[in-house]
Each structure stands twice: as C-alpha cells, then as structure tokens.
Amino acid sequence: MKDVEKISVERQNSRKRIRRRNRMMNVYGLVVILLVITAAVTISYTFLFNVDKIKVSGESDMYTAEDIVNASGIRKGDNLLRMKSDVNEQAILDRLLYVETAEISKKFPTSVEINVTRCIPAFNIKYDEGTLLVSKKGKILADNGYITDKLPVIYGYDPANTT
C-alpha cells in the first residue's frame, strides 16, 4: 500500500457561512435572555417577596391588631407582588365599622404595614324613625334613639338605608 501523507487543510469560511453563524448566535442569545427573564419573574411571584411580617399601626380603640389583620385578608406567606392593597384596604373598611381609613403599604422584601384611623362621630342625623350617629366621611356608626351631646344635628334628611 502506498504511504499516505496526511496534511492539514485549512478551510476558509465563506462570508455566507459566517453571516449564518452570526445570525444563529443572535437567536440563541435572545432565547437565553427570554429564559432568564421568565425564570426571574416566576421565582419572584412564587418564592421571593412572601409576607413574613405584618405590622399594624394607627389608632383603633375598638379593635386589636389581630382583628385588623384578619379583616384585611392578608396572611403570612402571601406574595407581595400578587397582593392588591386597595382590595385589602376596602375589606378592612367593610368589615370593621369603627375604622375610618385604612392604608396598606408594602415594605419589600417581606413586610406589610397597615395603618388605620378610628372613626370619630361628627354629627347626628335626625329622621322620622330615630337618630343616626355619623362620622366625618359619612359612615353610619349607630342608629341611636337619642341625640349625642355636643354634636351638631341635621334635620330633614331621610336616609334610604340606615346600615
């Protein structure tokens, strides 16, 4: 057999081949970036930013901090990114009669702060069947049969609903 001599052949890449390779690198880079962003968002909405501490502040002589947290619907382990503060604030106002305002602020990475103010009776409304005790924002606090001293009395208003 004849001796075959091996030689190394250097092949020059054509321009067409180089452009195709560069185009594929751009596609691979885009796919990797999309996968990283998807993973980061998924982790943020599941494992990171879970509520660990709930702090209640403000003035409320009728309710304990536990009552306010229960009314808000916020639990330990809830995700801060998925939590809707305005829905939780409205839940507090709907469930707790003597809370005038509720403000929920998210303290990243794992805390929630709830600030409430109590209802202060502002005036009486005298109507045919009794007297309503009302706060500054118009929240009916009680349907009294008597007029509370030192508060102004409004006559001539007929409420459609007394609750």
PDB file of C-alpha atoms in Angstrom:
ATOM      1  CA  MET A   1       0.000   0.000   0.000  1.00  0.00           C
ATOM      2  CA  LYS A   2       1.133   3.435  -0.710  1.00  0.00           C
ATOM      3  CA  ASP A   3       2.059   5.638   2.113  1.00  0.00           C
ATOM      4  CA  VAL A   4      -0.446   8.372   2.556  1.00  0.00           C
ATOM      5  CA  GLU A   5       0.769  11.564   3.902  1.00  0.00           C
ATOM      6  CA  LYS A   6      -1.702  13.477   5.994  1.00  0.00           C
ATOM      7  CA  ILE A   7      -1.762  17.148   5.614  1.00  0.00           C
ATOM      8  CA  SER A   8      -3.864  19.679   7.457  1.00  0.00           C
ATOM      9  CA  VAL A   9      -6.148  21.588   5.261  1.00  0.00           C
ATOM     10  CA  GLU A  10      -7.332  24.920   6.470  1.00  0.00           C
ATOM     11  CA  ARG A  11     -10.662  25.777   5.123  1.00  0.00           C
ATOM     12  CA  GLN A  12     -11.579  29.352   4.748  1.00  0.00           C
ATOM     13  CA  ASN A  13     -15.058  30.215   5.926  1.00  0.00           C
ATOM     14  CA  SER A  14     -17.102  31.840   3.327  1.00  0.00           C
ATOM     15  CA  ARG A  15     -18.865  35.072   4.098  1.00  0.00           C
ATOM     16  CA  LYS A  16     -22.215  33.380   3.718  1.00  0.00           C
ATOM     17  CA  ARG A  17     -21.312  30.800   6.355  1.00  0.00           C
ATOM     18  CA  ILE A  18     -20.052  33.486   8.781  1.00  0.00           C
ATOM     19  CA  ARG A  19     -23.265  35.512   8.396  1.00  0.00           C
ATOM     20  CA  ARG A  20     -25.404  32.414   9.051  1.00  0.00           C
ATOM     21  CA  ARG A  21     -23.400  31.601  12.184  1.00  0.00           C
ATOM     22  CA  ASN A  22     -23.724  35.170  13.489  1.00  0.00           C
ATOM     23  CA  ARG A  23     -27.464  35.165  12.828  1.00  0.00           C
ATOM     24  CA  MET A  24     -27.876  31.947  14.806  1.00  0.00           C
ATOM     25  CA  MET A  25     -25.842  33.392  17.693  1.00  0.00           C
ATOM     26  CA  ASN A  26     -28.292  36.301  17.884  1.00  0.00           C
ATOM     27  CA  VAL A  27     -31.228  33.880  18.035  1.00  0.00           C
ATOM     28  CA  TYR A  28     -29.537  31.780  20.729  1.00  0.00           C
ATOM     29  CA  GLY A  29     -28.752  34.903  22.748  1.00  0.00           C
ATOM     30  CA  LEU A  30     -32.376  36.080  22.524  1.00  0.00           C
ATOM     31  CA  VAL A  31     -33.665  32.657  23.629  1.00  0.00           C
ATOM     32  CA  VAL A  32     -31.309  32.628  26.623  1.00  0.00           C
ATOM     33  CA  ILE A  33     -32.342  36.148  27.667  1.00  0.00           C
ATOM     34  CA  LEU A  34     -36.050  35.244  27.430  1.00  0.00           C
ATOM     35  CA  LEU A  35     -35.497  32.104  29.508  1.00  0.00           C
ATOM     36  CA  VAL A  36     -33.652  34.072  32.210  1.00  0.00           C
ATOM     37  CA  ILE A  37     -36.398  36.738  32.361  1.00  0.00           C
ATOM     38  CA  THR A  38     -39.117  34.080  32.548  1.00  0.00           C
ATOM     39  CA  ALA A  39     -37.300  32.272  35.350  1.00  0.00           C
ATOM     40  CA  ALA A  40     -36.776  35.523  37.301  1.00  0.00           C
ATOM     41  CA  VAL A  41     -40.451  36.513  37.052  1.00  0.00           C
ATOM     42  CA  THR A  42     -41.608  33.024  38.028  1.00  0.00           C
ATOM     43  CA  ILE A  43     -39.327  32.927  41.056  1.00  0.00           C
ATOM     44  CA  SER A  44     -40.409  36.434  42.125  1.00  0.00           C
ATOM     45  CA  TYR A  45     -44.094  35.513  42.004  1.00  0.00           C
ATOM     46  CA  THR A  46     -43.642  32.223  43.869  1.00  0.00           C
ATOM     47  CA  PHE A  47     -40.651  32.058  46.209  1.00  0.00           C
ATOM     48  CA  LEU A  48     -39.424  35.614  46.696  1.00  0.00           C
ATOM     49  CA  PHE A  49     -41.316  38.511  48.298  1.00  0.00           C
ATOM     50  CA  ASN A  50     -43.548  36.414  50.561  1.00  0.00           C
ATOM     51  CA  VAL A  51     -45.076  38.197  53.562  1.00  0.00           C
ATOM     52  CA  ASP A  52     -43.209  37.360  56.741  1.00  0.00           C
ATOM     53  CA  LYS A  53     -44.081  40.296  58.993  1.00  0.00           C
ATOM     54  CA  ILE A  54     -47.331  42.269  59.329  1.00  0.00           C
ATOM     55  CA  LYS A  55     -47.196  45.480  61.351  1.00  0.00           C
ATOM     56  CA  VAL A  56     -50.350  47.319  62.433  1.00  0.00           C
ATOM     57  CA  SER A  57     -50.140  50.968  63.462  1.00  0.00           C
ATOM     58  CA  GLY A  58     -52.507  53.849  63.998  1.00  0.00           C
ATOM     59  CA  GLU A  59     -55.313  54.455  66.415  1.00  0.00           C
ATOM     60  CA  SER A  60     -58.098  51.982  66.950  1.00  0.00           C
ATOM     61  CA  ASP A  61     -59.507  51.599  70.422  1.00  0.00           C
ATOM     62  CA  MET A  62     -62.242  49.163  69.326  1.00  0.00           C
ATOM     63  CA  TYR A  63     -60.136  46.535  67.523  1.00  0.00           C
ATOM     64  CA  THR A  64     -56.949  44.618  68.237  1.00  0.00           C
ATOM     65  CA  ALA A  65     -54.119  44.276  65.736  1.00  0.00           C
ATOM     66  CA  GLU A  66     -55.184  40.686  65.129  1.00  0.00           C
ATOM     67  CA  ASP A  67     -58.742  41.803  64.285  1.00  0.00           C
ATOM     68  CA  ILE A  68     -57.401  44.289  61.746  1.00  0.00           C
ATOM     69  CA  VAL A  69     -55.074  41.739  60.121  1.00  0.00           C
ATOM     70  CA  ASN A  70     -57.892  39.170  59.920  1.00  0.00           C
ATOM     71  CA  ALA A  71     -60.229  41.722  58.350  1.00  0.00           C
ATOM     72  CA  SER A  72     -57.630  42.671  55.732  1.00  0.00           C
ATOM     73  CA  GLY A  73     -57.313  39.128  54.434  1.00  0.00           C
ATOM     74  CA  ILE A  74     -53.506  39.282  54.422  1.00  0.00           C
ATOM     75  CA  ARG A  75     -51.788  36.117  55.650  1.00  0.00           C
ATOM     76  CA  LYS A  76     -48.179  35.203  56.232  1.00  0.00           C
ATOM     77  CA  GLY A  77     -46.830  33.575  53.106  1.00  0.00           C
ATOM     78  CA  ASP A  78     -48.880  35.727  50.683  1.00  0.00           C
ATOM     79  CA  ASN A  79     -46.826  37.172  47.839  1.00  0.00           C
ATOM     80  CA  LEU A  80     -46.286  40.945  47.916  1.00  0.00           C
ATOM     81  CA  LEU A  81     -46.322  41.224  44.125  1.00  0.00           C
ATOM     82  CA  ARG A  82     -49.680  39.465  43.802  1.00  0.00           C
ATOM     83  CA  MET A  83     -51.264  41.284  46.755  1.00  0.00           C
ATOM     84  CA  LYS A  84     -53.752  44.022  45.848  1.00  0.00           C
ATOM     85  CA  SER A  85     -53.511  46.685  48.549  1.00  0.00           C
ATOM     86  CA  ASP A  86     -56.660  48.542  47.553  1.00  0.00           C
ATOM     87  CA  VAL A  87     -58.780  45.378  47.819  1.00  0.00           C
ATOM     88  CA  ASN A  88     -57.352  44.645  51.279  1.00  0.00           C
ATOM     89  CA  GLU A  89     -57.929  48.244  52.411  1.00  0.00           C
ATOM     90  CA  GLN A  90     -61.563  48.089  51.289  1.00  0.00           C
ATOM     91  CA  ALA A  91     -62.006  44.762  53.102  1.00  0.00           C
ATOM     92  CA  ILE A  92     -60.889  46.401  56.356  1.00  0.00           C
ATOM     93  CA  LEU A  93     -63.304  49.311  55.856  1.00  0.00           C
ATOM     94  CA  ASP A  94     -66.182  46.958  55.017  1.00  0.00           C
ATOM     95  CA  ARG A  95     -65.664  44.555  57.921  1.00  0.00           C
ATOM     96  CA  LEU A  96     -64.675  46.948  60.703  1.00  0.00           C
ATOM     97  CA  LEU A  97     -67.307  49.586  61.351  1.00  0.00           C
ATOM     98  CA  TYR A  98     -65.254  51.889  63.572  1.00  0.00           C
ATOM     99  CA  VAL A  99     -62.277  52.219  61.193  1.00  0.00           C
ATOM    100  CA  GLU A 100     -62.405  55.473  59.189  1.00  0.00           C
ATOM    101  CA  THR A 101     -59.365  54.950  56.958  1.00  0.00           C
ATOM    102  CA  ALA A 102     -57.032  52.041  56.248  1.00  0.00           C
ATOM    103  CA  GLU A 103     -53.741  52.298  54.380  1.00  0.00           C
ATOM    104  CA  ILE A 104     -51.629  49.288  53.444  1.00  0.00           C
ATOM    105  CA  SER A 105     -48.029  49.758  52.360  1.00  0.00           C
ATOM    106  CA  LYS A 106     -45.707  47.049  51.127  1.00  0.00           C
ATOM    107  CA  LYS A 107     -42.207  47.099  52.603  1.00  0.00           C
ATOM    108  CA  PHE A 108     -40.080  44.948  50.329  1.00  0.00           C
ATOM    109  CA  PRO A 109     -38.812  42.274  50.566  1.00  0.00           C
ATOM    110  CA  THR A 110     -41.072  40.654  53.203  1.00  0.00           C
ATOM    111  CA  SER A 111     -43.102  43.157  55.272  1.00  0.00           C
ATOM    112  CA  VAL A 112     -46.530  44.767  55.168  1.00  0.00           C
ATOM    113  CA  GLU A 113     -47.601  47.758  57.228  1.00  0.00           C
ATOM    114  CA  ILE A 114     -51.272  48.509  57.922  1.00  0.00           C
ATOM    115  CA  ASN A 115     -52.135  51.975  59.230  1.00  0.00           C
ATOM    116  CA  VAL A 116     -55.692  52.638  60.446  1.00  0.00           C
ATOM    117  CA  THR A 117     -57.522  55.589  61.936  1.00  0.00           C
ATOM    118  CA  ARG A 118     -60.609  55.302  64.068  1.00  0.00           C
ATOM    119  CA  CYS A 119     -63.999  56.771  63.310  1.00  0.00           C
ATOM    120  CA  ILE A 120     -64.877  59.843  65.300  1.00  0.00           C
ATOM    121  CA  PRO A 121     -68.573  60.752  65.492  1.00  0.00           C
ATOM    122  CA  ALA A 122     -69.050  64.090  63.730  1.00  0.00           C
ATOM    123  CA  PHE A 123     -72.795  64.750  63.713  1.00  0.00           C
ATOM    124  CA  ASN A 124     -76.290  63.375  64.315  1.00  0.00           C
ATOM    125  CA  ILE A 125     -78.908  62.944  61.627  1.00  0.00           C
ATOM    126  CA  LYS A 126     -82.469  63.162  62.920  1.00  0.00           C
ATOM    127  CA  TYR A 127     -85.040  61.339  60.795  1.00  0.00           C
ATOM    128  CA  ASP A 128     -88.593  60.036  61.309  1.00  0.00           C
ATOM    129  CA  GLU A 129     -87.668  56.742  62.994  1.00  0.00           C
ATOM    130  CA  GLY A 130     -84.697  57.801  65.111  1.00  0.00           C
ATOM    131  CA  THR A 131     -81.255  59.367  65.089  1.00  0.00           C
ATOM    132  CA  LEU A 132     -78.140  58.281  63.221  1.00  0.00           C
ATOM    133  CA  LEU A 133     -74.636  58.848  64.557  1.00  0.00           C
ATOM    134  CA  VAL A 134     -72.379  59.599  61.554  1.00  0.00           C
ATOM    135  CA  SER A 135     -68.603  60.081  61.075  1.00  0.00           C
ATOM    136  CA  LYS A 136     -66.879  62.836  59.068  1.00  0.00           C
ATOM    137  CA  LYS A 137     -66.782  60.708  55.930  1.00  0.00           C
ATOM    138  CA  GLY A 138     -70.479  59.854  56.215  1.00  0.00           C
ATOM    139  CA  LYS A 139     -70.091  56.393  57.703  1.00  0.00           C
ATOM    140  CA  ILE A 140     -73.106  55.473  59.837  1.00  0.00           C
ATOM    141  CA  LEU A 141     -71.782  54.385  63.209  1.00  0.00           C
ATOM    142  CA  ALA A 142     -75.011  53.747  65.102  1.00  0.00           C
ATOM    143  CA  ASP A 143     -78.767  54.078  64.862  1.00  0.00           C
ATOM    144  CA  ASN A 144     -79.451  55.743  68.203  1.00  0.00           C
ATOM    145  CA  GLY A 145     -82.813  56.697  69.535  1.00  0.00           C
ATOM    146  CA  TYR A 146     -81.237  59.763  71.118  1.00  0.00           C
ATOM    147  CA  ILE A 147     -79.121  62.748  70.136  1.00  0.00           C
ATOM    148  CA  THR A 148     -75.474  62.626  71.230  1.00  0.00           C
ATOM    149  CA  ASP A 149     -74.432  65.714  73.182  1.00  0.00           C
ATOM    150  CA  LYS A 150     -72.004  68.283  71.748  1.00  0.00           C
ATOM    151  CA  LEU A 151     -72.519  67.162  68.145  1.00  0.00           C
ATOM    152  CA  PRO A 152     -74.453  69.105  65.517  1.00  0.00           C
ATOM    153  CA  VAL A 153     -77.866  67.770  64.490  1.00  0.00           C
ATOM    154  CA  ILE A 154     -79.023  67.629  60.873  1.00  0.00           C
ATOM    155  CA  TYR A 155     -82.799  67.666  60.299  1.00  0.00           C
ATOM    156  CA  GLY A 156     -84.779  66.940  57.162  1.00  0.00           C
ATOM    157  CA  TYR A 157     -82.669  64.106  55.757  1.00  0.00           C
ATOM    158  CA  ASP A 158     -84.486  60.841  55.070  1.00  0.00           C
ATOM    159  CA  PRO A 159     -81.925  58.036  54.608  1.00  0.00           C
ATOM    160  CA  ALA A 160     -82.720  55.255  52.139  1.00  0.00           C
ATOM    161  CA  ASN A 161     -80.591  52.810  54.132  1.00  0.00           C
ATOM    162  CA  THR A 162     -79.578  53.089  57.795  1.00  0.00           C
ATOM    163  CA  THR A 163     -76.789  50.496  57.819  1.00  0.00           C
TER     164      THR A 163
END
